[in-house]
Amino acid sequence: MNRKIGVYICECGPNIAEKIDIDKVIEAVTSLNDIVTVERYKLLCSEAGKNYLTEQIKKHSLTHLVVAACSPRDHQLTFMEVCENAKINPYLFQLANIREQCAWVTDNKEEATKKAIRLTKAAIARVRCHSPLEKKEIESNPDILIIGGGIAGIEASLQLAHSNRKIYLVEKNSFLGGLIKNFEKKYPEMQPCSASILQKIETIKKISNIKIFTDSEVQEILGFFGNFEVKVKNKKEKDIESFNVGAVVFATGSSLFDINKNPQYGYGKFDNVLTSLEFEQMNLSKKIVLKNNKTPKSVAIIYCVGRTDKGYCSEICCMYSIKFVRYLKDNIPDIKIVNFYSDLCIPGKSHQKFYEQTQGENIDFIRAENIDITKKGEQLNISYDDETNRKKNCIVDMVILSPALEPSVDAAKLAEFTGVPLGDGDFFAEEHEKLNPVSTSTQGVFIAGCAQGPKSISDTIIQAEAVTGKILSSLIPGKKIEPEVKVSQISESFCIGCKTCLDICSYGAITFDEMNKISVVNEVICRGCGNCVAACPSGAITLKHFTFNQIYEELKEAVQ
Amino acid sequence: MNEIQSNLDILVIGAGITGIESSLMLSKSDRKVHLIEKTSYTGGMAIKFEEVFANMECSTCMVAPLQQELLQNKNINLLTLAEVEDVEGCFGNFTVKIHKKARYVDMKNCIGCNACFEPCPVHLKNEFEECLSERKAIYTPFAGALPNAPMIDTKHCLRFNGKDCRACQEACMFEAIDFNQKDEHIQLTIGAIIVATGYTPFDCREIPQYGYGKINNVFTAFEFERLYASNGPTDGKILLKNGKIPKSAAIIHCVGRDNKGYCSSVCCMYSLKFNHYLTSKIPGIKISEFYTDLCIPGKSHQKFYEKIKKMGTMLIRASDIEITEQGEEIAIKYIDVGGKKNSITVDMVILTSAIVPKDDAEKLAKILGITIDEYGFFKEQNQNASSVVTSKPGVFIVGCSQGPKNIQESISQAGAAVGKILSTH
């Protein structure tokens, strides 16, 4: 190909002009191969500057453009746009950063000029190896699969259905509603919880564009953002239904820590030791009684059960334990309640007030460690160490254990066949701890509620709505999806089929072609991180726009 | 059935990380967004942090790409130095009046070279740096502020106080300084509003027994953040007021919790982060953390706490803390869990202040027609439903303006408000 490279050096007002001898840079690169023109200009990013570049590209029939100016972070896109408008492929452009990396880091004009020459030469060397890259556009399916029919799945379904999306809601149980169906009230406002979820279930059943699968399991999810193929199996009828969606939401919720792992609490051994969920159910049935059908006169609530085993604080146990105090006092006004806690975790604006208003006669809060429960006649004896490490004990009729939340068993299964990674506590890992809490490293697969980590009902609703926001703003009917252009490529002849790249790819973009025994990149899923390139032992993988040759030629000039 | 044409454009108030995230998400679905920000820069409080818990990720590196994307986004109209004056109308059809103060710097011409600062003869305390360093009357509050263009502080600029000074204008090579700029009153028609005005830290002076403002080397959390920041007043050196390196430090949790009546949810974690800051810059420093209840909820936080505990920090559960000057040092008197009086001396004290609503939250609530709760945060319509929904349809509240929370939760709320808008409007 007959290359015609134009090189333009920005003065950036005095910023570059005063710190770098631009004429020397011009002189150093003018005679290089393929260079048609080298010019200086006062401010290339200005409107006038952009028009000037466009005219220059046309005037000299340039095929490649090099600009020596500021950081790519500032104006890479500006100049790529200029290329596009002037009808040259925007990837046949390279920006040399001679401001932040030369002019602004030294007062030594001679050294700055030397470095600016190197960087400009490096950019020229690199751009010679550039290939045009074309944007791709793929059709997308706007329908959505939601796995889990608890509050997160229900809220996401309702909101997405509102925007006329077709929803497939898959629930493994025979009923919707998840754990919170068992909760009479929700803290801190003590509004009805079970009743409100039942109402939502009625609403959801009436919406025609939500297709509900109960007693069902997702068996397979293949494909990529905008185009997933899903297989759902009905566990009772054994039949399998297949359909396509554009996005998937994991709303698989949580289950309770298995208390049998902590035998010191006597759960399963002694009567009247209940889990929080069992107590919620007992309260909902309006019959808070002991095994012998008598009303308890005293109850102990044990916080943080399983926290040490799990290695994290489940966030909601303090608050719902305090709610239990309310339940108990509402039903049995003169009952004595002892709360055994370690650290009270009641974050947020209205929770402390809820706690303060739950204190009163016959309600004790005791900071305790090394709790051990034994039977004492009809009653239960709780021995513990108090704050000052003194051994103490207390006798009650009933014990409620507040166990940690852990991911539901389905999470691990889903993670295995979809490749979406699990993170801390084996909850699904979010794409970014702060900035992308409801996205995963697999584009188009989202997480909401306790599938992402232990959290309250309100935070779960927020995440379900956030997923809606993510989906409605990225998967738009009729709008095509533009995947990354700078993706990996695997050479069929160099690949030795060692599968190293399959393990290294965080996005599940590489699959193995068993027939030909080679790895294959799905260009739609690949995000161009380059990890596979570095890991491949046979040098079979290249990353477009960061090829070995491009980097080598650039470095050769930059470091010689 | 009556159907009225509704306006699809959105107003986002506050260009902190939550407002930025809301705007970017909306712009992706081709909504026009007007993002208004009271200060001259974007990024809010998060850009004051050097690192964020629990991954100790560089905060600027986390926020800057979003800020850059924002500035280059054609669907987002960013108005800095702007405030809402008046709102009329209803969901789908709001008319909003904006007061945009003059920057006196033409953003089209300014390239952010900072050549105008040096000749300015006015020296002032830099509020962004918690007054630990100086700025001029023409300034950007910190290196790396985006948009990268200074503003003129007319309260102190000589030219705006009757003197004929043109020092900055003479230094500018791009004719970017424009003393004739005028404040603008802009009227916008929009369909929905997201309020993301954030928080301020609790004023530690309200608790006199902690000695803040009276005792040297008693720092607030934000002062300490800036001391550690590589673009801060000491270039990231943690120094005492006399320039010496502290050998011991105490971190006091829950400052303002009793006054405010709520747990701010992030202070325990950021206090633990401060441990990390101190030990990474001053190996061997002796650290004591005074706390009441450790509140470190969530799947990743306890792991962080356990790592810090292994570093040898003294964790003291204490009450009735009193801080006094003792020569060059600081004495901390407290009552321990056994009810015994105790004390230690340290070189430096850091007060981790509660998250409190912005001073003007009530005023803004009135303009928007929403309510504030008993703590002064914007009030959600119903605690049983979505926390981003207010009593006024079409006005959504996100981030710390709704209540204290961490960045992850703020970002989730931003997404939730966008979800609400895109699915109903």
XYZ file of N, CA and C in Angstrom, chain A residues 208-419:
636
model
N -49.350 -9.982 30.787
C -49.222 -10.989 29.723
C -47.796 -11.111 29.209
N -47.020 -10.038 29.263
C -45.665 -10.211 28.731
C -44.639 -10.727 29.747
N -45.137 -11.194 30.899
C -44.238 -11.909 31.810
C -44.613 -13.380 31.775
N -43.695 -14.212 31.311
C -43.968 -15.642 31.291
C -43.289 -16.278 32.508
N -44.110 -16.888 33.367
C -43.573 -17.431 34.621
C -43.375 -18.931 34.516
N -42.181 -19.382 34.874
C -41.888 -20.812 34.952
C -41.672 -21.156 36.419
N -42.572 -21.900 37.044
C -42.293 -22.363 38.404
C -41.813 -23.809 38.325
N -41.286 -24.325 39.431
C -40.713 -25.676 39.463
C -39.713 -25.875 38.325
N -39.032 -24.820 37.962
C -38.186 -24.915 36.771
C -36.755 -24.477 37.044
N -35.880 -24.960 36.199
C -34.466 -24.635 36.340
C -33.888 -24.263 34.987
N -33.016 -23.261 34.991
C -32.316 -22.931 33.756
C -31.211 -23.952 33.576
N -31.168 -24.555 32.402
C -30.169 -25.599 32.179
C -28.990 -25.120 31.368
N -29.244 -24.146 30.514
C -28.173 -23.723 29.609
C -28.380 -22.276 29.225
N -27.285 -21.514 29.208
C -27.319 -20.149 28.664
C -26.116 -20.039 27.744
N -26.367 -19.932 26.452
C -25.269 -19.818 25.499
C -25.393 -18.482 24.797
N -24.250 -18.012 24.249
C -24.309 -16.789 23.463
C -23.720 -15.599 24.174
N -24.230 -14.427 23.843
C -23.601 -13.198 24.322
C -24.648 -12.104 24.411
N -24.251 -10.976 24.972
C -25.120 -9.823 25.176
C -25.951 -9.536 23.918
N -27.228 -9.502 24.078
C -28.101 -9.236 22.935
C -28.609 -10.493 22.263
N -27.897 -11.575 22.472
C -28.242 -12.826 21.797
C -27.909 -14.046 22.641
N -28.671 -14.285 23.679
C -28.475 -15.485 24.485
C -29.510 -16.532 24.096
N -29.078 -17.812 24.055
C -30.024 -18.915 23.858
C -30.176 -19.619 25.193
N -31.420 -19.796 25.617
C -31.680 -20.309 26.961
C -32.488 -21.600 26.884
N -32.146 -22.548 27.764
C -32.975 -23.750 27.906
C -33.466 -23.834 29.340
N -34.773 -23.960 29.519
C -35.366 -24.066 30.854
C -36.065 -25.414 30.980
N -35.779 -26.106 32.097
C -36.371 -27.431 32.282
C -37.394 -27.385 33.413
N -38.579 -27.913 33.147
C -39.569 -28.047 34.201
C -39.250 -29.319 34.974
N -39.020 -29.173 36.272
C -38.540 -30.312 37.064
C -39.605 -31.385 37.230
N -40.868 -30.974 37.183
C -41.931 -31.960 37.388
C -42.289 -32.669 36.092
N -42.493 -31.836 35.065
C -42.958 -32.436 33.809
C -41.820 -32.878 32.908
N -40.599 -32.567 33.332
C -39.383 -33.003 32.628
C -39.255 -32.445 31.205
N -40.104 -31.473 30.826
C -39.926 -30.977 29.462
C -39.045 -29.735 29.453
N -38.448 -29.517 28.293
C -37.485 -28.423 28.168
C -38.001 -27.412 27.158
N -37.936 -26.139 27.549
C -38.349 -25.078 26.631
C -37.131 -24.232 26.262
N -37.011 -23.884 25.004
C -35.884 -23.046 24.563
C -36.409 -21.713 24.052
N -35.672 -20.664 24.336
C -36.023 -19.348 23.801
C -34.786 -18.461 23.792
N -34.901 -17.303 23.148
C -33.769 -16.378 23.070
C -34.051 -15.098 23.854
N -33.022 -14.565 24.489
C -33.145 -13.276 25.183
C -31.897 -12.437 24.906
N -31.974 -11.162 25.281
C -30.827 -10.281 25.099
C -30.026 -10.077 26.365
N -30.691 -10.248 27.520
C -29.995 -10.048 28.792
C -30.529 -11.038 29.822
N -29.693 -11.290 30.836
C -30.036 -12.267 31.869
C -29.829 -11.621 33.231
N -30.764 -11.843 34.155
C -30.611 -11.323 35.515
C -30.553 -12.504 36.491
N -29.489 -12.556 37.277
C -29.413 -13.554 38.341
C -29.981 -12.926 39.620
N -31.128 -13.406 40.039
C -31.747 -12.897 41.270
C -32.024 -14.096 42.163
N -30.970 -14.866 42.396
C -31.133 -16.174 43.034
C -31.186 -16.100 44.551
N -30.998 -14.897 45.109
C -31.224 -14.716 46.535
C -30.244 -15.424 47.442
N -30.717 -15.682 48.664
C -29.826 -16.242 49.671
C -30.542 -17.338 50.436
N -29.762 -18.090 51.193
C -30.362 -19.008 52.155
C -29.645 -18.799 53.487
N -30.105 -19.479 54.516
C -29.514 -19.271 55.836
C -28.325 -20.201 56.049
N -27.360 -19.684 56.767
C -26.212 -20.482 57.207
C -26.717 -21.745 57.920
N -26.084 -22.875 57.643
C -26.501 -24.142 58.229
C -26.043 -24.221 59.696
N -27.009 -24.089 60.614
C -26.658 -23.967 62.038
C -26.092 -25.268 62.603
N -26.349 -26.380 61.912
C -25.774 -27.640 62.399
C -24.244 -27.594 62.447
N -23.662 -26.633 61.713
C -22.204 -26.475 61.758
C -21.758 -25.838 63.072
N -22.672 -25.273 63.839
C -22.348 -24.664 65.142
C -23.134 -25.383 66.246
N -22.682 -26.603 66.639
C -23.479 -27.415 67.571
C -23.661 -26.778 68.954
N -22.827 -25.793 69.291
C -22.937 -25.186 70.621
C -24.284 -24.511 70.877
N -25.030 -24.237 69.780
C -26.319 -23.576 69.973
C -27.457 -24.563 70.226
N -27.153 -25.861 70.126
C -28.144 -26.881 70.453
C -29.290 -26.991 69.470
N -29.139 -26.377 68.305
C -30.226 -26.424 67.332
C -30.410 -27.856 66.819
N -31.658 -28.309 66.796
C -31.934 -29.679 66.341
C -31.848 -30.683 67.475
N -31.166 -30.283 68.554
C -31.002 -31.182 69.702
C -32.063 -30.871 70.753
N -32.230 -29.578 71.006
C -33.171 -29.159 72.056
C -34.426 -28.574 71.439
N -35.545 -28.827 72.111
C -36.791 -28.168 71.725
C -36.663 -26.667 71.965
N -37.438 -25.898 71.226
C -37.558 -24.449 71.439
C -36.301 -23.641 71.111
N -35.401 -24.237 70.306
C -34.322 -23.440 69.693
C -34.696 -23.307 68.220
N -34.979 -22.084 67.798
C -35.485 -21.864 66.438
C -34.511 -21.039 65.610
N -34.605 -21.190 64.303
C -33.878 -20.256 63.439
C -34.768 -19.038 63.235
N -34.168 -17.965 62.740
C -34.934 -16.733 62.506
C -36.069 -16.994 61.524
N -35.817 -17.830 60.521
C -36.844 -18.103 59.528
C -38.006 -18.885 60.156
N -37.674 -19.838 61.012
C -38.726 -20.591 61.694
C -39.554 -19.666 62.586
N -38.858 -18.717 63.201
C -39.592 -17.784 64.061
C -40.495 -16.864 63.235
N -39.986 -16.415 62.059
C -40.813 -15.590 61.171
C -42.099 -16.349 60.809
N -41.934 -17.641 60.488
C -43.100 -18.441 60.094
C -44.073 -18.608 61.256
N -43.488 -18.804 62.463
C -44.310 -18.955 63.659
C -45.095 -17.672 63.932
N -44.413 -16.542 63.750
C -45.057 -15.245 63.979
C -46.156 -14.983 62.956
N -45.868 -15.389 61.714
C -46.842 -15.182 60.645
C -48.118 -15.993 60.896
N -47.930 -17.176 61.508
C -49.088 -18.022 61.799
C -49.814 -17.570 63.071
N -49.304 -16.479 63.668
C -49.927 -15.862 64.846
C -49.975 -16.805 66.052
N -48.984 -17.692 66.137
C -48.968 -18.621 67.265
C -47.551 -18.754 67.801
N -47.127 -17.761 68.584
C -45.793 -17.857 69.166
C -45.894 -18.710 70.431
N -45.566 -19.971 70.276
C -45.696 -20.899 71.407
C -44.495 -21.844 71.479
N -44.353 -22.451 72.654
C -43.311 -23.462 72.844
C -43.821 -24.803 72.305
N -42.934 -25.768 72.259
C -43.309 -27.107 71.768
C -44.503 -27.670 72.535
N -44.572 -27.357 73.853
C -45.674 -27.869 74.660
C -46.930 -26.989 74.585
N -46.909 -26.101 73.538
C -48.053 -25.221 73.296
C -48.265 -24.111 74.314
N -47.343 -24.011 75.274
C -47.454 -22.912 76.245
C -46.827 -21.655 75.652
N -47.239 -20.517 76.166
C -46.655 -19.253 75.708
C -45.321 -19.037 76.428
N -44.261 -18.696 75.685
C -42.971 -18.474 76.360
C -43.016 -17.220 77.240
N -42.324 -17.313 78.375
C -42.252 -16.141 79.266
C -40.949 -15.378 79.045
N -39.951 -16.098 78.480
C -38.668 -15.434 78.225
C -38.046 -16.005 76.953
N -37.412 -15.104 76.206
C -36.785 -15.500 74.943
C -35.403 -14.870 74.843
N -34.454 -15.649 74.323
C -33.140 -15.075 74.020
C -32.983 -15.036 72.502
N -32.449 -13.927 71.993
C -32.143 -13.845 70.555
C -30.630 -13.788 70.419
N -30.091 -14.729 69.658
C -28.631 -14.795 69.495
C -28.266 -14.243 68.122
N -27.497 -13.162 68.124
C -27.100 -12.491 66.877
C -25.825 -13.140 66.314
N -25.523 -12.801 65.080
C -24.226 -13.162 64.462
C -23.940 -14.662 64.440
N -24.971 -15.499 64.298
C -24.725 -16.937 64.267
C -24.113 -17.297 62.899
N -22.902 -17.835 62.939
C -22.228 -18.222 61.697
C -21.362 -17.133 61.099
N -21.326 -15.960 61.731
C -20.516 -14.874 61.180
C -19.046 -15.259 61.102
N -18.542 -15.864 62.172
C -17.129 -16.255 62.195
C -16.844 -17.287 61.102
N -17.766 -18.233 60.934
C -17.569 -19.256 59.899
C -17.547 -18.638 58.507
N -18.473 -17.692 58.280
C -18.589 -17.119 56.942
C -17.539 -16.046 56.664
N -17.092 -15.376 57.712
C -16.071 -14.340 57.497
C -16.626 -13.017 57.009
N -17.936 -12.802 57.187
C -18.489 -11.492 56.859
C -19.720 -11.227 57.715
N -20.062 -9.928 57.827
C -21.260 -9.513 58.551
C -22.404 -9.459 57.553
N -23.524 -10.107 57.893
C -24.630 -10.233 56.933
C -25.549 -9.004 56.877
N -25.185 -7.970 57.576
C -25.810 -6.654 57.459
C -27.222 -6.509 58.021
N -28.067 -7.531 57.869
C -29.474 -7.338 58.226
C -29.864 -7.991 59.544
N -28.981 -8.856 60.108
C -29.402 -9.676 61.253
C -29.679 -8.846 62.497
N -28.861 -7.802 62.744
C -29.118 -6.962 63.914
C -30.505 -6.350 63.801
N -30.787 -5.801 62.612
C -32.066 -5.111 62.441
C -33.252 -6.066 62.537
N -33.132 -7.258 61.909
C -34.325 -8.118 61.977
C -34.465 -8.744 63.360
N -33.346 -8.884 64.085
C -33.443 -9.375 65.461
C -34.177 -8.359 66.332
N -33.894 -7.081 66.081
C -34.587 -6.035 66.837
C -36.080 -6.041 66.463
N -36.336 -6.335 65.195
C -37.735 -6.462 64.751
C -38.432 -7.596 65.516
N -37.689 -8.686 65.774
C -38.268 -9.812 66.525
C -38.705 -9.385 67.925
N -37.915 -8.474 68.511
C -38.294 -7.945 69.822
C -39.681 -7.304 69.719
N -39.889 -6.549 68.618
C -41.188 -5.910 68.400
C -42.304 -6.958 68.260
N -42.032 -7.979 67.402
C -43.025 -9.051 67.223
C -43.418 -9.631 68.591
N -42.383 -9.959 69.382
C -42.625 -10.636 70.660
C -43.421 -9.753 71.604
N -43.009 -8.484 71.693
C -43.698 -7.569 72.608
C -45.137 -7.303 72.157
N -45.350 -7.284 70.825
C -46.702 -7.068 70.307
C -47.622 -8.228 70.698
N -47.053 -9.438 70.655
C -47.878 -10.620 70.906
C -47.957 -11.010 72.373
N -46.807 -10.839 73.088
C -46.761 -11.248 74.499
C -46.173 -10.084 75.295
N -47.005 -9.093 75.647
C -46.483 -7.836 76.206
C -45.549 -7.990 77.406
N -45.774 -8.964 78.275
C -44.894 -9.009 79.464
C -43.739 -9.996 79.317
N -43.447 -10.402 78.108
C -42.341 -11.350 77.891
C -40.989 -10.683 78.170
N -40.048 -11.476 78.660
C -38.683 -10.958 78.891
C -37.811 -11.376 77.706
N -37.087 -10.404 77.158
C -36.264 -10.698 75.972
C -34.817 -10.295 76.235
N -33.917 -11.238 75.962
C -32.492 -10.927 76.102
C -31.829 -11.053 74.737
N -31.195 -9.965 74.302
C -30.486 -9.967 73.020
C -29.002 -10.172 73.266
N -28.423 -11.219 72.690
C -26.975 -11.450 72.800
C -26.329 -11.062 71.473
N -25.583 -9.972 71.499
C -24.993 -9.473 70.245
C -23.501 -9.280 70.414
N -22.793 -9.004 69.302
C -21.358 -8.711 69.427
C -21.086 -7.249 69.088
N -21.412 -6.823 67.870
C -21.358 -5.412 67.503
C -22.700 -5.082 66.882
N -23.314 -4.014 67.330
C -24.595 -3.640 66.721
C -24.326 -2.962 65.393
N -24.845 -3.554 64.339
C -24.626 -3.002 63.005
C -25.972 -2.519 62.484
N -26.227 -1.239 62.673
C -27.536 -0.680 62.300
C -27.328 0.572 61.447
N -26.652 0.405 60.291
C -26.310 1.582 59.474
C -27.533 2.207 58.809
N -27.418 3.492 58.518
C -28.485 4.174 57.773
C -29.287 5.112 58.644
N -30.021 5.986 57.981
C -30.594 7.113 58.717
C -31.708 6.748 59.687
N -32.474 5.683 59.438
C -33.616 5.479 60.340
C -33.479 4.278 61.273
N -32.357 3.587 61.224
C -32.253 2.344 61.977
C -31.953 2.525 63.465
N -31.137 3.523 63.770
C -30.816 3.734 65.186
C -32.060 4.106 65.980
N -32.928 4.888 65.348
C -34.163 5.294 66.002
C -35.029 4.056 66.292
N -35.063 3.147 65.318
C -35.814 1.911 65.471
C -35.280 1.117 66.669
N -33.961 1.070 66.766
C -33.321 0.378 67.892
C -33.648 1.072 69.215
N -33.508 2.386 69.227
C -33.762 3.120 70.474
C -35.211 2.970 70.933
N -36.111 2.944 69.951
C -37.523 2.817 70.317
C -37.910 1.388 70.694
N -36.973 0.457 70.504
C -37.270 -0.932 70.853
C -36.740 -1.275 72.238
N -36.146 -0.309 72.907
C -35.663 -0.591 74.253
C -36.786 -0.373 75.262
N -36.648 -0.992 76.408
C -37.691 -0.799 77.413
C -37.611 -1.879 78.474
N -38.673 -1.938 79.245
C -38.703 -2.876 80.357
C -38.624 -4.314 79.858
N -37.861 -5.128 80.529
C -37.707 -6.532 80.172
C -37.083 -6.772 78.799
N -36.372 -5.770 78.325
C -35.612 -5.982 77.078
C -34.152 -5.681 77.384
N -33.312 -6.705 77.323
C -31.883 -6.504 77.606
C -31.056 -6.698 76.348
N -30.046 -5.874 76.226
C -29.050 -6.065 75.165
C -27.716 -6.374 75.834
N -27.179 -7.555 75.583
C -25.935 -7.964 76.242
C -24.885 -8.284 75.185
N -23.740 -7.606 75.299
C -22.639 -7.910 74.391
C -21.952 -9.165 74.922
N -21.939 -10.227 74.122
C -21.475 -11.510 74.652
C -20.620 -12.268 73.651
N -19.824 -13.164 74.188
C -18.990 -14.058 73.370
C -19.087 -15.466 73.905
N -18.602 -16.424 73.141
C -18.550 -17.837 73.544
C -19.868 -18.341 74.130
N -20.894 -18.172 73.342
C -22.221 -18.587 73.796
C -22.380 -20.098 73.662
N -22.973 -20.706 74.685
C -23.189 -22.153 74.674
C -24.572 -22.415 75.270
N -25.338 -23.248 74.583
C -26.712 -23.463 75.045
C -26.903 -24.917 75.475
N -27.433 -25.094 76.680
C -27.716 -26.450 77.172
C -29.155 -26.491 77.685
N -29.623 -27.707 77.921
C -30.995 -27.863 78.396
C -31.004 -27.823 79.911
N -31.994 -27.169 80.467
C -32.127 -27.147 81.919
C -33.595 -27.369 82.244
N -33.918 -28.645 82.497
C -35.325 -29.005 82.697
C -36.083 -28.735 81.414
N -37.167 -27.993 81.538
C -37.974 -27.616 80.373
C -37.363 -26.423 79.655
N -36.405 -25.789 80.345
C -35.881 -24.516 79.831
C -34.510 -24.666 79.167
N -33.974 -23.542 78.736
C -32.674 -23.538 78.070
C -31.724 -22.629 78.840
N -30.516 -23.133 79.053
C -29.517 -22.349 79.783
C -28.488 -21.793 78.797
N -28.299 -20.493 78.831
C -27.317 -19.865 77.936
C -26.127 -19.424 78.764
N -24.972 -20.035 78.504
C -23.783 -19.542 79.209
C -22.977 -18.708 78.225
N -22.349 -17.633 78.709
C -21.637 -16.704 77.825
C -20.578 -15.943 78.602
N -19.653 -15.330 77.847
C -18.685 -14.409 78.440
C -19.175 -12.996 78.188
N -19.202 -12.184 79.226
C -19.658 -10.802 79.008
C -18.489 -9.932 78.540
N -18.757 -8.638 78.399
C -17.765 -7.702 77.853
C -16.436 -7.714 78.590
N -16.504 -8.001 79.876
C -15.279 -7.975 80.665
C -14.728 -9.390 80.875
N -15.164 -10.281 79.968
C -14.685 -11.666 79.970
C -15.089 -12.478 81.196
N -16.152 -12.083 81.869
C -16.649 -12.870 82.998
C -17.681 -13.875 82.507
N -17.602 -15.081 83.032
C -18.579 -16.130 82.668
C -19.914 -15.815 83.332
N -20.970 -15.898 82.544
C -22.294 -15.646 83.102
C -23.280 -16.619 82.481
N -24.484 -16.664 83.024
C -25.505 -17.456 82.347
C -26.893 -16.887 82.571
N -27.809 -17.415 81.785
C -29.160 -16.876 81.774
C -30.089 -17.996 81.315
N -31.278 -18.079 81.936
C -32.187 -19.179 81.600
C -33.439 -18.619 80.930
N -33.793 -19.222 79.783
C -34.959 -18.744 79.029
C -35.811 -19.931 78.560
N -37.028 -19.587 78.085
C -37.925 -20.627 77.566
C -37.639 -20.951 76.100
N -37.206 -19.930 75.382
C -37.064 -20.094 73.932
C -35.821 -19.357 73.451
N -35.156 -19.929 72.433
C -33.998 -19.262 71.846
C -34.246 -19.085 70.342
N -33.991 -17.850 69.854
C -34.063 -17.612 68.398
C -32.648 -17.317 67.909
N -32.219 -18.059 66.910
C -30.879 -17.868 66.360
C -30.968 -17.045 65.078
N -30.137 -16.018 64.973
C -30.119 -15.187 63.760
C -28.896 -15.541 62.924
N -29.073 -16.467 62.000
C -27.911 -16.935 61.248
C -27.532 -16.019 60.085
N -26.284 -16.146 59.678
C -25.764 -15.380 58.548
C -26.502 -15.759 57.274
N -26.435 -14.853 56.292
C -26.978 -15.167 54.968
C -25.848 -15.734 54.116
N -26.167 -16.737 53.329
C -25.192 -17.211 52.353
C -25.878 -17.362 51.007
N -25.084 -17.427 49.925
C -25.732 -17.491 48.620
C -26.561 -18.763 48.490
N -27.616 -18.706 47.718
C -28.424 -19.907 47.542
C -27.600 -20.930 46.750
N -27.932 -22.205 46.913
C -27.134 -23.264 46.281
C -27.087 -23.125 44.759
N -28.088 -22.467 44.199
C -28.132 -22.345 42.741
C -27.016 -21.464 42.192
N -26.495 -20.569 43.055
C -25.481 -19.630 42.576
C -24.271 -20.379 42.019
N -23.783 -21.351 42.773
C -22.588 -22.073 42.345
C -22.842 -22.823 41.033
N -24.049 -23.411 40.934
C -24.387 -24.155 39.712
C -24.417 -23.225 38.503
N -25.098 -22.071 38.697
C -25.197 -21.094 37.609
C -23.818 -20.590 37.208
N -22.998 -20.336 38.244
C -21.650 -19.819 37.988
C -20.879 -20.821 37.136
N -21.069 -22.098 37.446
C -20.293 -23.103 36.737
C -20.648 -23.166 35.255
N -21.945 -23.203 34.952
C -22.233 -23.367 33.517
C -22.312 -22.076 32.720
N -22.302 -20.921 33.419
C -22.301 -19.662 32.663
C -20.925 -18.994 32.654
N -20.053 -19.411 33.568
C -18.737 -18.780 33.627
C -18.745 -17.434 34.345
